[in-house]
C-alpha cells in the first residue's frame, strides 16, 4: 500500500522560533587542508565541498560552549518571545540526533535547564533530519486534543566528534575514492540549536497558524544513509534518487488536498546545493522562494529547518504561506504548512 499520512489542525499556532549558533566557524578550506594528503593520494581536486555541496563553512561549538546550554538558551529565548511562562508549558520534545549517552533522555536535562514544571511531559523523538517537524506535529496534536496548553520543541546538534573521527579515518592509506565519497556527507555537517513554542490559536491571534501537512515513508531505503558518532556512510546517488522519488510522490498525492504550488516561502531541510536544486526542479518550485543556509551553516540535521525559518522570519509578513519540507534518512519525508 502506498500513500500519504495527512494531518490537519484547527486551533494550533507557532508562537515563536529561536536559534543559538556556535561562535566557532570552520571553513570547508580548513577541512580540506586537514585532508590534503588524502585528496592528493586519491587524485581529488581541492574545493570539493564548495564545488559539489555548496558548503563554504559551518559552525562548531567553541571552548566553553555546549549543545545543551545552547539549546536551553534558544528555548528560553523562544519562550520569552512567545510571552509564555515556563510554568505553563505542558510538553517538551527534544528532537536531536546528537546525544552524549543512551539514557536518560536528552530531554530531561533540557527540561531542568528551562525550569519547566514537574507536570510538563518530556521525552526525545528521533527521526533523523525530520525530527523537528515530527515533533511540531506531535505537539500540535496534543494541543489540539486539549491535553496541554503550550509545548516547546527543541533541537541541538554537535558535529565535532563525527567530523574528527571521519577526517582521521579518511587519512588512512587503505581508504579508496569510493570509501572517501561514501563519507563525504559527514564533512558537510554543522552544529547549532533551535527551539519553537506552540500554543492555541484562539489564545494567540497574532501567532502563525499550523494548518497541517503530510508524511510519507519509503523505508526500503533504510540502509542508504547510516550514521553514528563514529561516522556517516551514504550512498549519495541512490539516496538522492530515492529522496526525490519520495518527495515527488508525496507532493503529487497531496495535491488533491493541498495546493502548495505557489507558497510564499519553502523552508527545506538544508543538505547541499545538489539536493536543493534537485528538489526545486522536481517539484517545480520558484527558486527565489527557497532560501538556503547550508552555505554558511552546513547541514545541521533536524535543526536546519527551524534555523532557516529564524533567518527568514524577518522578511515574512502576515498572511504569507510557508511550507516546511524535508527528507530524513530512512527514508521519510514530511511537509507542514504554516499561515504566517
PDB file of C-alpha atoms in Angstrom, residues 32-338:
ATOM      1  CA  UNK A  32      40.209  20.159   3.090  1.00  0.00           C
ATOM      2  CA  UNK A  33      43.565  21.418   4.388  1.00  0.00           C
ATOM      3  CA  UNK A  34      43.387  18.722   7.074  1.00  0.00           C
ATOM      4  CA  UNK A  35      42.570  16.194   4.343  1.00  0.00           C
ATOM      5  CA  UNK A  36      45.242  17.430   1.917  1.00  0.00           C
ATOM      6  CA  UNK A  37      47.292  14.235   1.909  1.00  0.00           C
ATOM      7  CA  UNK A  38      44.204  12.071   1.270  1.00  0.00           C
ATOM      8  CA  UNK A  39      42.960  14.338  -1.520  1.00  0.00           C
ATOM      9  CA  UNK A  40      46.381  14.224  -3.185  1.00  0.00           C
ATOM     10  CA  UNK A  41      46.687  10.440  -2.838  1.00  0.00           C
ATOM     11  CA  UNK A  42      43.190   9.865  -4.275  1.00  0.00           C
ATOM     12  CA  UNK A  43      43.678  12.496  -7.020  1.00  0.00           C
ATOM     13  CA  UNK A  44      40.670  14.516  -5.842  1.00  0.00           C
ATOM     14  CA  UNK A  45      40.663  18.232  -6.581  1.00  0.00           C
ATOM     15  CA  UNK A  46      40.529  20.708  -3.714  1.00  0.00           C
ATOM     16  CA  UNK A  47      37.367  22.798  -3.392  1.00  0.00           C
ATOM     17  CA  UNK A  48      35.227  19.661  -3.436  1.00  0.00           C
ATOM     18  CA  UNK A  49      32.997  20.760  -0.542  1.00  0.00           C
ATOM     19  CA  UNK A  50      32.406  24.191  -2.046  1.00  0.00           C
ATOM     20  CA  UNK A  51      32.037  22.998  -5.642  1.00  0.00           C
ATOM     21  CA  UNK A  52      29.933  19.860  -5.129  1.00  0.00           C
ATOM     22  CA  UNK A  53      27.965  20.645  -1.959  1.00  0.00           C
ATOM     23  CA  UNK A  54      27.998  24.442  -1.968  1.00  0.00           C
ATOM     24  CA  UNK A  55      29.079  24.437   1.682  1.00  0.00           C
ATOM     25  CA  UNK A  56      31.532  27.266   2.317  1.00  0.00           C
ATOM     26  CA  UNK A  57      31.597  26.981   6.107  1.00  0.00           C
ATOM     27  CA  UNK A  58      29.819  25.537   9.094  1.00  0.00           C
ATOM     28  CA  UNK A  59      29.657  26.297  12.817  1.00  0.00           C
ATOM     29  CA  UNK A  60      31.196  24.265  15.629  1.00  0.00           C
ATOM     30  CA  UNK A  61      30.898  24.810  19.366  1.00  0.00           C
ATOM     31  CA  UNK A  62      33.816  26.802  20.753  1.00  0.00           C
ATOM     32  CA  UNK A  63      35.504  26.191  24.087  1.00  0.00           C
ATOM     33  CA  UNK A  64      33.065  26.990  26.872  1.00  0.00           C
ATOM     34  CA  UNK A  65      30.033  26.356  24.643  1.00  0.00           C
ATOM     35  CA  UNK A  66      27.900  23.211  24.733  1.00  0.00           C
ATOM     36  CA  UNK A  67      24.954  21.857  22.796  1.00  0.00           C
ATOM     37  CA  UNK A  68      22.718  21.542  25.862  1.00  0.00           C
ATOM     38  CA  UNK A  69      23.455  25.052  27.120  1.00  0.00           C
ATOM     39  CA  UNK A  70      22.833  26.496  23.658  1.00  0.00           C
ATOM     40  CA  UNK A  71      19.553  24.597  23.304  1.00  0.00           C
ATOM     41  CA  UNK A  72      18.411  25.860  26.711  1.00  0.00           C
ATOM     42  CA  UNK A  73      19.326  29.400  25.639  1.00  0.00           C
ATOM     43  CA  UNK A  74      17.301  29.012  22.424  1.00  0.00           C
ATOM     44  CA  UNK A  75      14.395  27.613  24.433  1.00  0.00           C
ATOM     45  CA  UNK A  76      14.424  30.477  26.929  1.00  0.00           C
ATOM     46  CA  UNK A  77      14.506  32.995  24.086  1.00  0.00           C
ATOM     47  CA  UNK A  78      11.618  31.279  22.306  1.00  0.00           C
ATOM     48  CA  UNK A  79       9.516  31.258  25.490  1.00  0.00           C
ATOM     49  CA  UNK A  80      10.256  34.934  26.119  1.00  0.00           C
ATOM     50  CA  UNK A  81       9.395  35.908  22.532  1.00  0.00           C
ATOM     51  CA  UNK A  82       6.145  33.928  22.773  1.00  0.00           C
ATOM     52  CA  UNK A  83       5.287  35.552  26.091  1.00  0.00           C
ATOM     53  CA  UNK A  84       4.857  32.120  27.672  1.00  0.00           C
ATOM     54  CA  UNK A  85       5.916  31.466  31.253  1.00  0.00           C
ATOM     55  CA  UNK A  86       7.847  28.183  31.707  1.00  0.00           C
ATOM     56  CA  UNK A  87       5.320  27.161  34.389  1.00  0.00           C
ATOM     57  CA  UNK A  88       2.587  26.995  31.716  1.00  0.00           C
ATOM     58  CA  UNK A  89       4.443  24.591  29.432  1.00  0.00           C
ATOM     59  CA  UNK A  90       2.895  21.140  29.378  1.00  0.00           C
ATOM     60  CA  UNK A  91       5.243  19.386  26.946  1.00  0.00           C
ATOM     61  CA  UNK A  92       8.892  19.415  25.895  1.00  0.00           C
ATOM     62  CA  UNK A  93      10.021  17.326  22.912  1.00  0.00           C
ATOM     63  CA  UNK A  94      13.720  17.053  22.151  1.00  0.00           C
ATOM     64  CA  UNK A  95      14.352  16.062  18.533  1.00  0.00           C
ATOM     65  CA  UNK A  96      18.160  15.924  18.430  1.00  0.00           C
ATOM     66  CA  UNK A  97      20.193  13.321  16.610  1.00  0.00           C
ATOM     67  CA  UNK A  98      23.133  14.237  18.849  1.00  0.00           C
ATOM     68  CA  UNK A  99      23.206  12.573  22.277  1.00  0.00           C
ATOM     69  CA  UNK A 100      26.043  12.030  24.735  1.00  0.00           C
ATOM     70  CA  UNK A 101      24.566   8.845  26.185  1.00  0.00           C
ATOM     71  CA  UNK A 102      21.765   6.363  25.596  1.00  0.00           C
ATOM     72  CA  UNK A 103      19.958   7.192  28.817  1.00  0.00           C
ATOM     73  CA  UNK A 104      18.487   9.168  30.358  1.00  0.00           C
ATOM     74  CA  UNK A 105      16.860  11.129  27.558  1.00  0.00           C
ATOM     75  CA  UNK A 106      18.389  14.405  26.388  1.00  0.00           C
ATOM     76  CA  UNK A 107      15.004  15.962  27.194  1.00  0.00           C
ATOM     77  CA  UNK A 108      15.419  15.631  30.967  1.00  0.00           C
ATOM     78  CA  UNK A 109      18.480  17.881  31.082  1.00  0.00           C
ATOM     79  CA  UNK A 110      16.727  20.466  28.906  1.00  0.00           C
ATOM     80  CA  UNK A 111      13.541  20.245  31.000  1.00  0.00           C
ATOM     81  CA  UNK A 112      15.610  21.004  34.092  1.00  0.00           C
ATOM     82  CA  UNK A 113      17.596  23.778  32.430  1.00  0.00           C
ATOM     83  CA  UNK A 114      14.458  25.521  31.191  1.00  0.00           C
ATOM     84  CA  UNK A 115      12.888  25.382  34.637  1.00  0.00           C
ATOM     85  CA  UNK A 116       9.765  23.578  33.447  1.00  0.00           C
ATOM     86  CA  UNK A 117       7.240  22.277  35.988  1.00  0.00           C
ATOM     87  CA  UNK A 118       7.096  18.658  37.108  1.00  0.00           C
ATOM     88  CA  UNK A 119       3.792  18.373  35.246  1.00  0.00           C
ATOM     89  CA  UNK A 120       5.486  19.026  31.880  1.00  0.00           C
ATOM     90  CA  UNK A 121       5.752  15.810  29.861  1.00  0.00           C
ATOM     91  CA  UNK A 122       9.229  15.451  28.358  1.00  0.00           C
ATOM     92  CA  UNK A 123      10.833  12.953  26.010  1.00  0.00           C
ATOM     93  CA  UNK A 124      13.028  12.540  22.919  1.00  0.00           C
ATOM     94  CA  UNK A 125      11.750  11.921  19.390  1.00  0.00           C
ATOM     95  CA  UNK A 126      14.341  10.699  16.892  1.00  0.00           C
ATOM     96  CA  UNK A 127      13.693  10.537  13.163  1.00  0.00           C
ATOM     97  CA  UNK A 128      16.942  11.698  11.572  1.00  0.00           C
ATOM     98  CA  UNK A 129      16.622  15.114   9.914  1.00  0.00           C
ATOM     99  CA  UNK A 130      12.810  15.131  10.113  1.00  0.00           C
ATOM    100  CA  UNK A 131      12.718  15.066  13.906  1.00  0.00           C
ATOM    101  CA  UNK A 132      11.848  18.728  14.427  1.00  0.00           C
ATOM    102  CA  UNK A 133       8.895  18.717  12.020  1.00  0.00           C
ATOM    103  CA  UNK A 134       7.667  15.437  13.522  1.00  0.00           C
ATOM    104  CA  UNK A 135       7.990  16.963  16.994  1.00  0.00           C
ATOM    105  CA  UNK A 136       5.954  20.000  15.949  1.00  0.00           C
ATOM    106  CA  UNK A 137       3.223  17.756  14.533  1.00  0.00           C
ATOM    107  CA  UNK A 138       3.072  15.625  17.681  1.00  0.00           C
ATOM    108  CA  UNK A 139       2.992  18.707  19.917  1.00  0.00           C
ATOM    109  CA  UNK A 140       0.265  20.259  17.754  1.00  0.00           C
ATOM    110  CA  UNK A 141      -1.829  17.096  18.081  1.00  0.00           C
ATOM    111  CA  UNK A 142      -1.597  17.209  21.879  1.00  0.00           C
ATOM    112  CA  UNK A 143      -2.550  20.896  21.954  1.00  0.00           C
ATOM    113  CA  UNK A 144      -5.450  20.309  19.565  1.00  0.00           C
ATOM    114  CA  UNK A 145      -6.762  17.443  21.704  1.00  0.00           C
ATOM    115  CA  UNK A 146      -6.693  19.610  24.835  1.00  0.00           C
ATOM    116  CA  UNK A 147      -4.049  17.569  26.660  1.00  0.00           C
ATOM    117  CA  UNK A 148      -1.714  20.548  27.004  1.00  0.00           C
ATOM    118  CA  UNK A 149      -1.827  24.316  26.563  1.00  0.00           C
ATOM    119  CA  UNK A 150       1.737  25.027  25.452  1.00  0.00           C
ATOM    120  CA  UNK A 151       4.564  22.949  24.027  1.00  0.00           C
ATOM    121  CA  UNK A 152       8.207  23.621  23.304  1.00  0.00           C
ATOM    122  CA  UNK A 153      10.060  21.635  20.639  1.00  0.00           C
ATOM    123  CA  UNK A 154      13.857  21.812  20.805  1.00  0.00           C
ATOM    124  CA  UNK A 155      16.904  20.534  18.965  1.00  0.00           C
ATOM    125  CA  UNK A 156      20.655  20.724  19.464  1.00  0.00           C
ATOM    126  CA  UNK A 157      23.341  19.222  17.227  1.00  0.00           C
ATOM    127  CA  UNK A 158      27.103  18.787  17.673  1.00  0.00           C
ATOM    128  CA  UNK A 159      29.056  17.703  14.580  1.00  0.00           C
ATOM    129  CA  UNK A 160      32.524  17.837  16.156  1.00  0.00           C
ATOM    130  CA  UNK A 161      33.078  14.171  17.046  1.00  0.00           C
ATOM    131  CA  UNK A 162      31.720  12.738  13.816  1.00  0.00           C
ATOM    132  CA  UNK A 163      33.831  15.116  11.710  1.00  0.00           C
ATOM    133  CA  UNK A 164      37.006  14.485  13.705  1.00  0.00           C
ATOM    134  CA  UNK A 165      36.513  10.722  13.513  1.00  0.00           C
ATOM    135  CA  UNK A 166      35.719  10.919   9.796  1.00  0.00           C
ATOM    136  CA  UNK A 167      38.793  13.003   8.968  1.00  0.00           C
ATOM    137  CA  UNK A 168      41.043  10.654  10.961  1.00  0.00           C
ATOM    138  CA  UNK A 169      39.622   7.667   9.084  1.00  0.00           C
ATOM    139  CA  UNK A 170      39.862   9.291   5.630  1.00  0.00           C
ATOM    140  CA  UNK A 171      43.566   9.942   6.196  1.00  0.00           C
ATOM    141  CA  UNK A 172      44.251   6.206   6.410  1.00  0.00           C
ATOM    142  CA  UNK A 173      46.128   4.672   3.492  1.00  0.00           C
ATOM    143  CA  UNK A 174      43.545   1.911   2.992  1.00  0.00           C
ATOM    144  CA  UNK A 175      40.714   4.339   2.113  1.00  0.00           C
ATOM    145  CA  UNK A 176      39.964   4.442  -1.630  1.00  0.00           C
ATOM    146  CA  UNK A 177      37.955   7.011  -3.646  1.00  0.00           C
ATOM    147  CA  UNK A 178      34.710   5.108  -3.178  1.00  0.00           C
ATOM    148  CA  UNK A 179      35.245   4.951   0.574  1.00  0.00           C
ATOM    149  CA  UNK A 180      36.096   8.662   0.680  1.00  0.00           C
ATOM    150  CA  UNK A 181      32.943   9.662  -1.188  1.00  0.00           C
ATOM    151  CA  UNK A 182      30.752   7.395   0.970  1.00  0.00           C
ATOM    152  CA  UNK A 183      31.736   9.591   3.942  1.00  0.00           C
ATOM    153  CA  UNK A 184      31.683  12.912   2.071  1.00  0.00           C
ATOM    154  CA  UNK A 185      28.328  13.944   3.621  1.00  0.00           C
ATOM    155  CA  UNK A 186      29.855  13.864   7.120  1.00  0.00           C
ATOM    156  CA  UNK A 187      32.139  16.727   6.122  1.00  0.00           C
ATOM    157  CA  UNK A 188      29.152  18.970   5.337  1.00  0.00           C
ATOM    158  CA  UNK A 189      27.621  18.707   8.815  1.00  0.00           C
ATOM    159  CA  UNK A 190      27.357  21.708  11.133  1.00  0.00           C
ATOM    160  CA  UNK A 191      26.353  22.398  14.733  1.00  0.00           C
ATOM    161  CA  UNK A 192      23.553  24.530  16.144  1.00  0.00           C
ATOM    162  CA  UNK A 193      20.444  24.662  18.336  1.00  0.00           C
ATOM    163  CA  UNK A 194      16.842  25.763  17.854  1.00  0.00           C
ATOM    164  CA  UNK A 195      13.526  25.896  19.705  1.00  0.00           C
ATOM    165  CA  UNK A 196       9.889  26.568  18.843  1.00  0.00           C
ATOM    166  CA  UNK A 197       6.911  27.299  21.091  1.00  0.00           C
ATOM    167  CA  UNK A 198       3.406  26.174  20.109  1.00  0.00           C
ATOM    168  CA  UNK A 199       0.077  27.143  21.622  1.00  0.00           C
ATOM    169  CA  UNK A 200      -3.658  27.541  20.973  1.00  0.00           C
ATOM    170  CA  UNK A 201      -4.511  29.796  18.036  1.00  0.00           C
ATOM    171  CA  UNK A 202      -7.627  31.186  19.724  1.00  0.00           C
ATOM    172  CA  UNK A 203      -5.499  32.411  22.649  1.00  0.00           C
ATOM    173  CA  UNK A 204      -2.836  33.899  20.339  1.00  0.00           C
ATOM    174  CA  UNK A 205      -4.411  35.586  17.307  1.00  0.00           C
ATOM    175  CA  UNK A 206      -1.026  37.036  16.390  1.00  0.00           C
ATOM    176  CA  UNK A 207       0.557  33.575  16.102  1.00  0.00           C
ATOM    177  CA  UNK A 208       1.364  31.678  12.936  1.00  0.00           C
ATOM    178  CA  UNK A 209      -1.289  29.041  12.270  1.00  0.00           C
ATOM    179  CA  UNK A 210      -0.124  25.460  11.787  1.00  0.00           C
ATOM    180  CA  UNK A 211      -2.564  24.130   9.203  1.00  0.00           C
ATOM    181  CA  UNK A 212      -1.248  20.584   8.883  1.00  0.00           C
ATOM    182  CA  UNK A 213       0.555  18.549   6.288  1.00  0.00           C
ATOM    183  CA  UNK A 214       1.595  15.116   5.104  1.00  0.00           C
ATOM    184  CA  UNK A 215       4.233  12.484   5.745  1.00  0.00           C
ATOM    185  CA  UNK A 216       5.265   9.539   3.612  1.00  0.00           C
ATOM    186  CA  UNK A 217       7.689   6.640   4.130  1.00  0.00           C
ATOM    187  CA  UNK A 218       9.975   4.716   1.795  1.00  0.00           C
ATOM    188  CA  UNK A 219      11.705   2.536   4.349  1.00  0.00           C
ATOM    189  CA  UNK A 220      13.030   0.107   1.736  1.00  0.00           C
ATOM    190  CA  UNK A 221      15.874   2.642   1.580  1.00  0.00           C
ATOM    191  CA  UNK A 222      16.795   2.361   5.263  1.00  0.00           C
ATOM    192  CA  UNK A 223      20.413   1.390   4.524  1.00  0.00           C
ATOM    193  CA  UNK A 224      21.282   4.261   2.154  1.00  0.00           C
ATOM    194  CA  UNK A 225      22.448   6.607   4.928  1.00  0.00           C
ATOM    195  CA  UNK A 226      23.579   5.090   8.220  1.00  0.00           C
ATOM    196  CA  UNK A 227      25.323   7.207  10.834  1.00  0.00           C
ATOM    197  CA  UNK A 228      26.711   7.178  14.343  1.00  0.00           C
ATOM    198  CA  UNK A 229      29.207   9.261  16.291  1.00  0.00           C
ATOM    199  CA  UNK A 230      31.954   7.269  14.528  1.00  0.00           C
ATOM    200  CA  UNK A 231      30.842   8.269  11.042  1.00  0.00           C
ATOM    201  CA  UNK A 232      28.058   8.588   8.497  1.00  0.00           C
ATOM    202  CA  UNK A 233      28.128   6.335   5.446  1.00  0.00           C
ATOM    203  CA  UNK A 234      25.987   7.295   2.490  1.00  0.00           C
ATOM    204  CA  UNK A 235      25.189   6.029  -0.986  1.00  0.00           C
ATOM    205  CA  UNK A 236      24.778   9.593  -2.208  1.00  0.00           C
ATOM    206  CA  UNK A 237      23.500   8.828  -5.705  1.00  0.00           C
ATOM    207  CA  UNK A 238      20.893   6.299  -4.585  1.00  0.00           C
ATOM    208  CA  UNK A 239      19.909   8.480  -1.617  1.00  0.00           C
ATOM    209  CA  UNK A 240      19.281  11.486  -3.857  1.00  0.00           C
ATOM    210  CA  UNK A 241      17.189   9.474  -6.308  1.00  0.00           C
ATOM    211  CA  UNK A 242      15.211   7.723  -3.571  1.00  0.00           C
ATOM    212  CA  UNK A 243      14.624  11.000  -1.743  1.00  0.00           C
ATOM    213  CA  UNK A 244      13.465  12.817  -4.867  1.00  0.00           C
ATOM    214  CA  UNK A 245      11.113   9.997  -5.833  1.00  0.00           C
ATOM    215  CA  UNK A 246       9.656  10.060  -2.316  1.00  0.00           C
ATOM    216  CA  UNK A 247       9.157  13.843  -2.282  1.00  0.00           C
ATOM    217  CA  UNK A 248       7.583  13.895  -5.750  1.00  0.00           C
ATOM    218  CA  UNK A 249       5.198  11.022  -4.995  1.00  0.00           C
ATOM    219  CA  UNK A 250       4.156  12.650  -1.686  1.00  0.00           C
ATOM    220  CA  UNK A 251       3.777  16.039  -3.400  1.00  0.00           C
ATOM    221  CA  UNK A 252       1.611  14.675  -6.223  1.00  0.00           C
ATOM    222  CA  UNK A 253      -0.703  12.754  -3.918  1.00  0.00           C
ATOM    223  CA  UNK A 254      -1.001  15.733  -1.532  1.00  0.00           C
ATOM    224  CA  UNK A 255      -2.066  17.992  -4.418  1.00  0.00           C
ATOM    225  CA  UNK A 256      -5.606  16.588  -4.259  1.00  0.00           C
ATOM    226  CA  UNK A 257      -5.993  18.139  -0.772  1.00  0.00           C
ATOM    227  CA  UNK A 258      -3.277  20.797  -0.553  1.00  0.00           C
ATOM    228  CA  UNK A 259      -2.217  23.454  -3.062  1.00  0.00           C
ATOM    229  CA  UNK A 260       1.467  24.052  -2.394  1.00  0.00           C
ATOM    230  CA  UNK A 261       2.412  25.212  -5.882  1.00  0.00           C
ATOM    231  CA  UNK A 262       2.554  28.923  -5.013  1.00  0.00           C
ATOM    232  CA  UNK A 263       3.788  29.224  -1.447  1.00  0.00           C
ATOM    233  CA  UNK A 264       5.464  32.451  -0.361  1.00  0.00           C
ATOM    234  CA  UNK A 265       8.356  30.526   1.151  1.00  0.00           C
ATOM    235  CA  UNK A 266       9.605  26.940   1.037  1.00  0.00           C
ATOM    236  CA  UNK A 267      11.747  26.180   4.102  1.00  0.00           C
ATOM    237  CA  UNK A 268      13.571  22.995   3.127  1.00  0.00           C
ATOM    238  CA  UNK A 269      15.940  20.792   5.063  1.00  0.00           C
ATOM    239  CA  UNK A 270      19.418  22.114   4.269  1.00  0.00           C
ATOM    240  CA  UNK A 271      21.723  19.493   2.759  1.00  0.00           C
ATOM    241  CA  UNK A 272      23.614  20.869  -0.235  1.00  0.00           C
ATOM    242  CA  UNK A 273      23.266  22.779  -3.489  1.00  0.00           C
ATOM    243  CA  UNK A 274      22.807  19.485  -5.345  1.00  0.00           C
ATOM    244  CA  UNK A 275      19.857  18.424  -3.196  1.00  0.00           C
ATOM    245  CA  UNK A 276      18.248  21.868  -3.178  1.00  0.00           C
ATOM    246  CA  UNK A 277      18.497  22.271  -6.947  1.00  0.00           C
ATOM    247  CA  UNK A 278      17.109  18.781  -7.492  1.00  0.00           C
ATOM    248  CA  UNK A 279      14.065  19.392  -5.251  1.00  0.00           C
ATOM    249  CA  UNK A 280      13.410  22.797  -6.847  1.00  0.00           C
ATOM    250  CA  UNK A 281      13.437  21.197 -10.289  1.00  0.00           C
ATOM    251  CA  UNK A 282      11.444  18.078  -9.366  1.00  0.00           C
ATOM    252  CA  UNK A 283       8.663  19.964  -7.552  1.00  0.00           C
ATOM    253  CA  UNK A 284       8.785  22.931  -9.964  1.00  0.00           C
ATOM    254  CA  UNK A 285       9.349  25.427  -7.132  1.00  0.00           C
ATOM    255  CA  UNK A 286      10.134  29.110  -7.573  1.00  0.00           C
ATOM    256  CA  UNK A 287      13.853  29.192  -6.781  1.00  0.00           C
ATOM    257  CA  UNK A 288      13.583  32.721  -5.368  1.00  0.00           C
ATOM    258  CA  UNK A 289      11.207  31.412  -2.689  1.00  0.00           C
ATOM    259  CA  UNK A 290      13.574  28.672  -1.480  1.00  0.00           C
ATOM    260  CA  UNK A 291      16.087  30.260   0.929  1.00  0.00           C
ATOM    261  CA  UNK A 292      19.286  28.388   1.693  1.00  0.00           C
ATOM    262  CA  UNK A 293      21.556  28.411   4.739  1.00  0.00           C
ATOM    263  CA  UNK A 294      23.729  25.346   4.041  1.00  0.00           C
ATOM    264  CA  UNK A 295      26.423  27.560   2.510  1.00  0.00           C
ATOM    265  CA  UNK A 296      27.026  29.248   5.885  1.00  0.00           C
ATOM    266  CA  UNK A 297      25.900  26.610   8.388  1.00  0.00           C
ATOM    267  CA  UNK A 298      26.209  23.280   6.575  1.00  0.00           C
ATOM    268  CA  UNK A 299      23.712  20.510   7.272  1.00  0.00           C
ATOM    269  CA  UNK A 300      22.606  20.999  10.901  1.00  0.00           C
ATOM    270  CA  UNK A 301      20.363  17.935  10.862  1.00  0.00           C
ATOM    271  CA  UNK A 302      16.858  18.475  12.316  1.00  0.00           C
ATOM    272  CA  UNK A 303      17.856  21.980  13.446  1.00  0.00           C
ATOM    273  CA  UNK A 304      18.339  23.182   9.864  1.00  0.00           C
ATOM    274  CA  UNK A 305      14.620  23.832   9.179  1.00  0.00           C
ATOM    275  CA  UNK A 306      13.985  25.951  12.310  1.00  0.00           C
ATOM    276  CA  UNK A 307      17.350  27.727  11.912  1.00  0.00           C
ATOM    277  CA  UNK A 308      16.455  28.632   8.324  1.00  0.00           C
ATOM    278  CA  UNK A 309      12.983  29.744   9.456  1.00  0.00           C
ATOM    279  CA  UNK A 310      14.605  32.003  12.068  1.00  0.00           C
ATOM    280  CA  UNK A 311      16.786  33.522   9.356  1.00  0.00           C
ATOM    281  CA  UNK A 312      13.719  34.173   7.171  1.00  0.00           C
ATOM    282  CA  UNK A 313      11.155  35.343   9.711  1.00  0.00           C
ATOM    283  CA  UNK A 314      12.211  39.000   9.482  1.00  0.00           C
ATOM    284  CA  UNK A 315      11.126  39.041   5.814  1.00  0.00           C
ATOM    285  CA  UNK A 316       7.852  37.166   6.302  1.00  0.00           C
ATOM    286  CA  UNK A 317       4.638  39.154   6.638  1.00  0.00           C
ATOM    287  CA  UNK A 318       1.208  38.324   7.997  1.00  0.00           C
ATOM    288  CA  UNK A 319      -0.727  36.124   5.582  1.00  0.00           C
ATOM    289  CA  UNK A 320       2.315  34.598   3.899  1.00  0.00           C
ATOM    290  CA  UNK A 321       2.082  30.873   3.227  1.00  0.00           C
ATOM    291  CA  UNK A 322       5.097  28.898   4.386  1.00  0.00           C
ATOM    292  CA  UNK A 323       5.848  25.230   3.718  1.00  0.00           C
ATOM    293  CA  UNK A 324       8.308  23.314   5.868  1.00  0.00           C
ATOM    294  CA  UNK A 325       9.599  20.321   3.921  1.00  0.00           C
ATOM    295  CA  UNK A 326      12.365  17.781   4.197  1.00  0.00           C
ATOM    296  CA  UNK A 327      13.623  14.248   3.773  1.00  0.00           C
ATOM    297  CA  UNK A 328      15.189  12.203   6.546  1.00  0.00           C
ATOM    298  CA  UNK A 329      17.381   9.111   6.380  1.00  0.00           C
ATOM    299  CA  UNK A 330      15.295   6.017   6.416  1.00  0.00           C
ATOM    300  CA  UNK A 331      13.672   7.320   4.144  1.00  0.00           C
ATOM    301  CA  UNK A 332      10.845   9.557   5.323  1.00  0.00           C
ATOM    302  CA  UNK A 333       9.520  12.876   4.076  1.00  0.00           C
ATOM    303  CA  UNK A 334       7.308  15.476   5.749  1.00  0.00           C
ATOM    304  CA  UNK A 335       5.641  18.707   4.630  1.00  0.00           C
ATOM    305  CA  UNK A 336       3.898  21.115   7.003  1.00  0.00           C
ATOM    306  CA  UNK A 337       2.054  24.303   6.041  1.00  0.00           C
ATOM    307  CA  UNK A 338       2.116  27.447   8.174  1.00  0.00           C
TER     308      UNK A 338
END
